[in-house]
Each structure stands twice: as C-alpha cells, then as structure tokens.
C-alpha cells in the first residue's frame, strides 16, 4: 500500500495554517511492511497537538468558533452588507438579541416589533374570567417575567373530574371558555398569551366514576385504568414478597422519630465530623439519618430516596468511618464504589475526597476515557477506595496485574438500575463474583426498579431496605410544567424550545434530548440565535465532556444540552430549570432528569414537551408531585411559536452546513487517531509486542447486544406504555375487565405458589442448617473469594429469607445501641453472630475508642 496522506485541512474556511507548528504540506507514506516510511513525523505530531488543543482549548471548541463565525456573518448581513432576502432573513434572525441588524441602533431597549408584541403577550391573564389582571401585580419593567403570570393565573382545573377527564375534555371542547379548563392549549387559541395553569392532582378514588361522554379514545382510556389497577394489585403482592425478603420493613417510614437528628449523635470520629462541617452538612438528611447507623453496623443496605437527597454522603460517611480503623500495615483496596457514568464517578470522588479531607484515606478513580496507564500506576499503590465505572473496572480486574479485589470489605453500587439499563449486568455479576463474599454491600438509587431485584438477590445478604420516599416521587420543591405538543405539531418542538430559552428560562438550564444528533442540532441552533449553550453526550471525548460541565457549572454557559448521560446523579449547584425536549422513554429516567434541579431542598422547575403518546407518563408525573400547585400547564401562544418556527427555517441551511463540517471534523479526528496509533506502533513496537495480550470481557458486538437487552428489560419494568411489560407478564394487559379479573386471579395464584415454594425452601434451609450449622459462613470463611450462588429465586434468596427472620428484622438500631454492641445490633447473641459475618471491624474499633 502506498498512500499519501495530505494534511492540508482547512478547518475553518480560513486560510490554511502555515505557522511553525503545522506544516500544510505535510505528507506521509505508508508501505506494505508496517508504516515504516513515516516522514515529517515531528510536523505531524505538532499538527496533531494543534488540532487537539483547538478541540478542547480555552477559546472554545472548533464548533463554538464556527458558530460564532456564522453568527458574525449573520450580523454583518443584517447591518446591510448584503441585500434583499438575505437582509430580511437576518433581521428576523436577530430578533430578541438586541444586538444586530436594524435593531442594532436600538439594541439597548431591544425594541423590535416582535419584542414589543411579546411584551404585550406576557401580560397576566385570569383565564377563567378572561380578564387581564397583569397591570396590578406584574412588574412592567420585566416583560419576560412569566412567573408573575403563573402566580396570577392559578386556577384549579375541572373541579369534580379527574385528570383523565381533563385530558379527554381537552380533545372535545376546543376553543371557548370550556377550553380554559382543559389541560392542554387548543389550536384555536391564537391570542398572544403565555399561560401557566396549575393542574390539580387528586388521589384516585375507588368510587365509581361518573359516566363520561364517549369519545374515540374512551376504550383506550378505560383499558389504561384497568391496567393501572390490576398492576397496582400485583404490585402489592410483589411488595409482600419483598417485605419478606428485606430485613426491615419499618425503614420506609417518613417519620424521623428515633433517627439521629445530628451527625454528632452518630458516633462518628472527629475527622469525619470536621469533613462534614467543612461541607456545611450540619444536619443529616433523612436517607443519611437512616443509612449511616445501619451501614456502621455492617449491614447490607438497599437505599432509596428522591433525587438530590444526599445519598452519596449516606454511603461515603460510613465508609470513611470504617476506614479510619483499617490496618495501615497492609494497604489494600478495601472499598469499591461503582457508578454508571464517568461524570457521576468523578463527582462521587470529589464528594468523598472533600469528606475525607481530615483523614488519611486514599482514593483512585477508574473510569473510561481517562488514561489506563495512570490508573494502573495508582492502583499499584493500593488505594483504600476505588471509584469506578463497570467497564473500566473489569478491564483493570482482567488486565492490571497487581489489581485485585480479594481484600474488599465494602462494595457500593450507586444508581444500580441505570447500570442494568446500560447492559452492565454481566459486568456487575463478574465484579460481584470477584469480591469476597464476606463484604458489606450497599446499593442506592432514587428509582429502585424491579429489574434490580436479581442484582439485589445476587449481591446483598439480608439487606435492610431504607426507602425514604416513594421510588416514584419527584423532589419536594419541584414545580413540573407541561407543554402539550399535538400530533400534527410535533415539528414545532424546536420552535417551542427556542421560545422557552430565549424568553423564559434564560440561564442555568439543562435541556434533555433523546439523541446525540438532536443535541448537536439544537446546540448549533441556539448558538446561531445568540444563546450560550454547551453539549454533553457520548460522542464527545472525556475532556470535552468535562469542559462542557465546567462551563455550565461556572455559569459561562447558560444551557447544557444533553442526552441521558447527564440525567443521573449530576449535582450542579443552582440549576434552575430542566427542559425535556421529549419525554424520556421511561418514568424512572424522567424522575432522574427533572431531579437535576430542586436539589437538597432548593426550588426548581421542569418543563416537559409532552406529545400525544406521553399521556400515561404525564399521569405518572402528576402522581409523582408532592404538593398542591406543583404541576402546571404552560401555554405558549401559537403566534409566537410560528414566529420562532419561521426563524428556525431561515437558519436551517446554516445548521446543516455546520453539521456537515462537524461531521468532517470527526472523520479527520478519527483518521488522526488511527495515524496516532500507527505512529505509536512504529515508535514502541518492541515494547507493545512484549506486553501480555489484553483480554476483553466482551467483544464490541456482545457489549452492544447486552446494552440493547438491558434497555429493553429496563423499559419493560418501568414503561408506562407497558408494551414490553405486558409481553413479559403474559396476560397482564387484557382488553376487558372480565378477562382482567381472571388474569389477576391467576397472577395471584402464581404469586401464592411462589410464596409457598419460598417457604418450603426456607424450611429445607432450616433443616439443612440444623445438619450443618453455619454452612454459609463456613463457605465464605475458607477463602476471601467464596462465590455466591447465582440465584433467581432460589438458594441465595431463600438463604437470605432465613437470615432475615433470624436477625430480628425491624429493630431499628440507635447510634448508642450500635456503639454499645460494637456492631452487633440489639439482639444479643444472634446479633453478635451476624456482626461477625459482616466484619464489623470499624465498629469494634469504634467501641474501643469510646
Ligand atoms: N446533610 C446535608 N446537608 C446539606 N446538604 C447536603 C447534605 N447531604 C447532601 N447535601 C447536598 O445535597 C446535594 C445532593 O446530594 P447528592 O448528590 O448526594 O444527592 P443524591 O441523592 O445522590 O441525588 P441523585 O439521586 O440525583 O444522585 C449535594 O449538593 C450535597 O452537597
């Protein structure tokens, strides 16, 4: 092969670079025997460095620069450098920015006609009476203050009817006064009003419903209700089984009584208390108050609480406390925290390092996208805590010679359901099998979906379930807004988003999309409209992802446009608004997305563009709200949407061009990467060949298949549309109530029989135990790496059930009790036995201290 590679790339449409660090004439030859004739290698490396710096450098990315350039061109057009249509178009483009075109002269007051029209539109209207009440209360100097209109426009919807009726009513009663009582806006509404209506949320009652006027959707609607009730019955049964499984049931209570109200009463060591104080954590959050004492006892925990409720510290604090009493003579990886995304792992490490500021505990971060070699070197020093993403961790387990989990004492799986969704089940199983069975395991998530059950059975022993809030509940101070997008109006989504970002939610706003391409398109569009947006998704390098987050965190970017990679766990202070460009595929994901705001007791708002297919999800969202007036309907005047739609249309060619250029960039980057690899191979051939061959846990194809399956399973378990769930559950979704009743009975029978088999297995277990006492313990005591039985519903599971009964489930330990017992719990001898198995070393140490 003889290939000339000409790196004469004109990346910006600018003159080719001829500066010293980049040779535009650069060429290199590849030949048959292994790329040996590389010429000008110094020039190439310099060129590569330049490209990379420009991609992640301080002046913004290549795309940023291109967007800025295009925008400058638009400005120039608007100032009269160009004529005719172009001028007209750019005038429109500049609307609202107060910067360019004919508006430039009057930029200070941004007084284009459209702006004025919008100002008028923002008046507050009592939409029941139809009267305008804005003059009295709204701040005339702040035309975009839509919150003012929300306050004045609050009306309860459709008294006496439930939410379903409201949705149906909106279908039939378009226009007129009755329409103001519907959840959604009507197409007939052409007024310049931007209304926000609170939606009244009521508990579903069992009383028979008043007959409603039949509509085309009625059958579907009644089926949905039937489905919901049958599901809830099954859920109750499933709950009963869970109650048997988990060690304690009364941990579900919202009641704070009996739980420590201060970190000082938790028997924590001084360095930990100092760390907490430094972070201004004065009082434990409910999940912390419940989890920390339990974790200090060495118990396995399955913890759930709403987003932003402090789950990270709930497991980090007891970990640190325990590590204070480790043996310094034998350094080892004693704690492993697994997180689903790199960003979450990095964030978790930051929190842990801050909390450990006054201790000597060491950490190592092992995530993909960061140099493997550096991590290997750090692991060789045997840090106390490893915080990792599953894929990279497996890589280290398999390929880093000195890394072992043999001495692991605590395993934490944060956002376990997300890891399963990402298809990491096999990885997690492998990791769990590599950990000693005597470890303590903690599993946390805001949404503990059913698909986690297998993982719980596989990895936790007699876990204590600590569910502070309902797993389907949104944060307390979150106001959820919905904007209806009618089926034939789907194409208006970008215009609606632009209207929201330009006028209403102008800063500290995260916008979620389903695809990476959508993120990029809308980011370009917002950029061309003068908004400062950055993006976060899996197509970016880790450096670029981190940079986007930093810019958004520091307030240098007002909008973070993201895929679901940012939906979980990210804790960014001061996020005011989360916008869902589309409803996510499942409700758990919705809760995580909107959970990026209203964190740690602060207020926040989510705005979701809800299509016709999202009704069920909408209903779940209504149920997830915790207080009155926390769910609202936002109505954006069609005239305004139309204006933004036209504006977008004019910008589309620019967007397309930028996307194409971006695509070319990526291809160049890919080619560049391959050449780098080749250069490395030439330079370090001998060393590379001498290395032991890497083993991979899965091939790329297997990984992709696993991920697809994980997503499908996950959606099946948490999908309001229920299709895959119904497929799983066989007869669960049936067209009429008679069949439904029959199906429910069958389901109940099936559940009863599985309960019976559990009980009988339990009995067998007891008998076995009688013959071979401590069988389980002895299995683990032989070596650190005793493998647990992989179970679906069998040995491990029944084993755990046995132990639940034995340990005296439901006894809530107080800090004092735990201190006295040295980790043995309240139940004297039995508790002591358990504590031994859980390696309550830290607590024994704790006792010694006192
Ligand atoms: N005891 C406390 N007092 C005050 N603030 C706290 C306390 N505990 C945690 N926080 C703060 O609450 C915020 C949310 O915490 P964290 O990220 O741990 O929540 P989370 O429950 O893990 O959220 P998610 O489910 O979204 O991952 C953080 O900014 C953290 O600093």
Short mmCIF file of C-alpha atoms and ligand atoms in Angstrom, two decimals, residues 263 280-285 288 305-313 347 415 446 568-569 571 573 592 595-596 599-600, ligand 1:
data_model
loop_
_atom_site.label_atom_id
_atom_site.label_comp_id
_atom_site.label_asym_id
_atom_site.label_seq_id
_atom_site.Cartn_x
_atom_site.Cartn_y
_atom_site.Cartn_z
CA UNK A 263 -24.19 13.90 62.88
CA UNK A 280 -21.74 22.70 55.63
CA UNK A 281 -23.59 19.46 56.27
CA UNK A 282 -24.99 20.38 59.65
CA UNK A 283 -27.96 18.03 59.87
CA UNK A 284 -28.29 14.63 58.23
CA UNK A 285 -30.87 14.29 55.50
CA UNK A 288 -28.41 9.79 55.81
CA UNK A 305 -34.66 8.42 48.35
CA UNK A 306 -35.61 11.16 45.95
CA UNK A 307 -33.06 12.84 43.74
CA UNK A 308 -30.82 15.36 45.44
CA UNK A 309 -31.45 13.98 48.92
CA UNK A 310 -27.83 13.29 49.81
CA UNK A 311 -27.43 9.60 49.02
CA UNK A 312 -23.75 9.99 48.18
CA UNK A 313 -22.80 11.09 51.70
CA UNK A 347 -18.47 13.70 41.20
CA UNK A 415 -27.67 4.03 40.61
CA UNK A 446 -33.62 7.24 43.56
CA UNK A 568 -28.37 10.64 36.67
CA UNK A 569 -26.70 11.86 39.78
CA UNK A 571 -25.15 17.58 41.18
CA UNK A 573 -25.49 23.85 42.11
CA UNK A 592 -33.76 11.45 37.24
CA UNK A 595 -34.04 15.64 39.59
CA UNK A 596 -31.14 17.75 38.30
CA UNK A 599 -31.91 19.50 44.86
CA UNK A 600 -31.10 19.50 48.56
N1 LIG B 1 -26.57 16.69 55.21
C1 LIG B 1 -26.57 17.56 54.21
N2 LIG B 1 -26.75 18.87 54.46
C2 LIG B 1 -26.75 19.78 53.46
N3 LIG B 1 -26.57 19.47 52.16
C3 LIG B 1 -26.38 18.18 51.84
C4 LIG B 1 -26.36 17.16 52.85
N4 LIG B 1 -26.15 16.00 52.23
C5 LIG B 1 -26.02 16.25 50.92
N5 LIG B 1 -26.16 17.57 50.68
C6 LIG B 1 -26.10 18.24 49.36
O1 LIG B 1 -27.23 17.79 48.62
C7 LIG B 1 -26.91 17.74 47.26
C8 LIG B 1 -27.38 16.43 46.67
O2 LIG B 1 -26.63 15.37 47.18
P1 LIG B 1 -26.35 14.05 46.35
O3 LIG B 1 -25.77 14.39 45.03
O4 LIG B 1 -25.63 13.12 47.22
O5 LIG B 1 -27.86 13.58 46.13
P2 LIG B 1 -28.41 12.20 45.57
O6 LIG B 1 -29.50 11.78 46.46
O7 LIG B 1 -27.28 11.26 45.34
O8 LIG B 1 -29.02 12.68 44.18
P3 LIG B 1 -29.27 11.81 42.85
O9 LIG B 1 -30.33 10.83 43.16
O10 LIG B 1 -29.68 12.82 41.86
O11 LIG B 1 -27.96 11.17 42.53
C9 LIG B 1 -25.43 17.96 47.14
O12 LIG B 1 -25.20 19.25 46.63
C10 LIG B 1 -24.90 17.85 48.54
O13 LIG B 1 -23.82 18.71 48.74
#
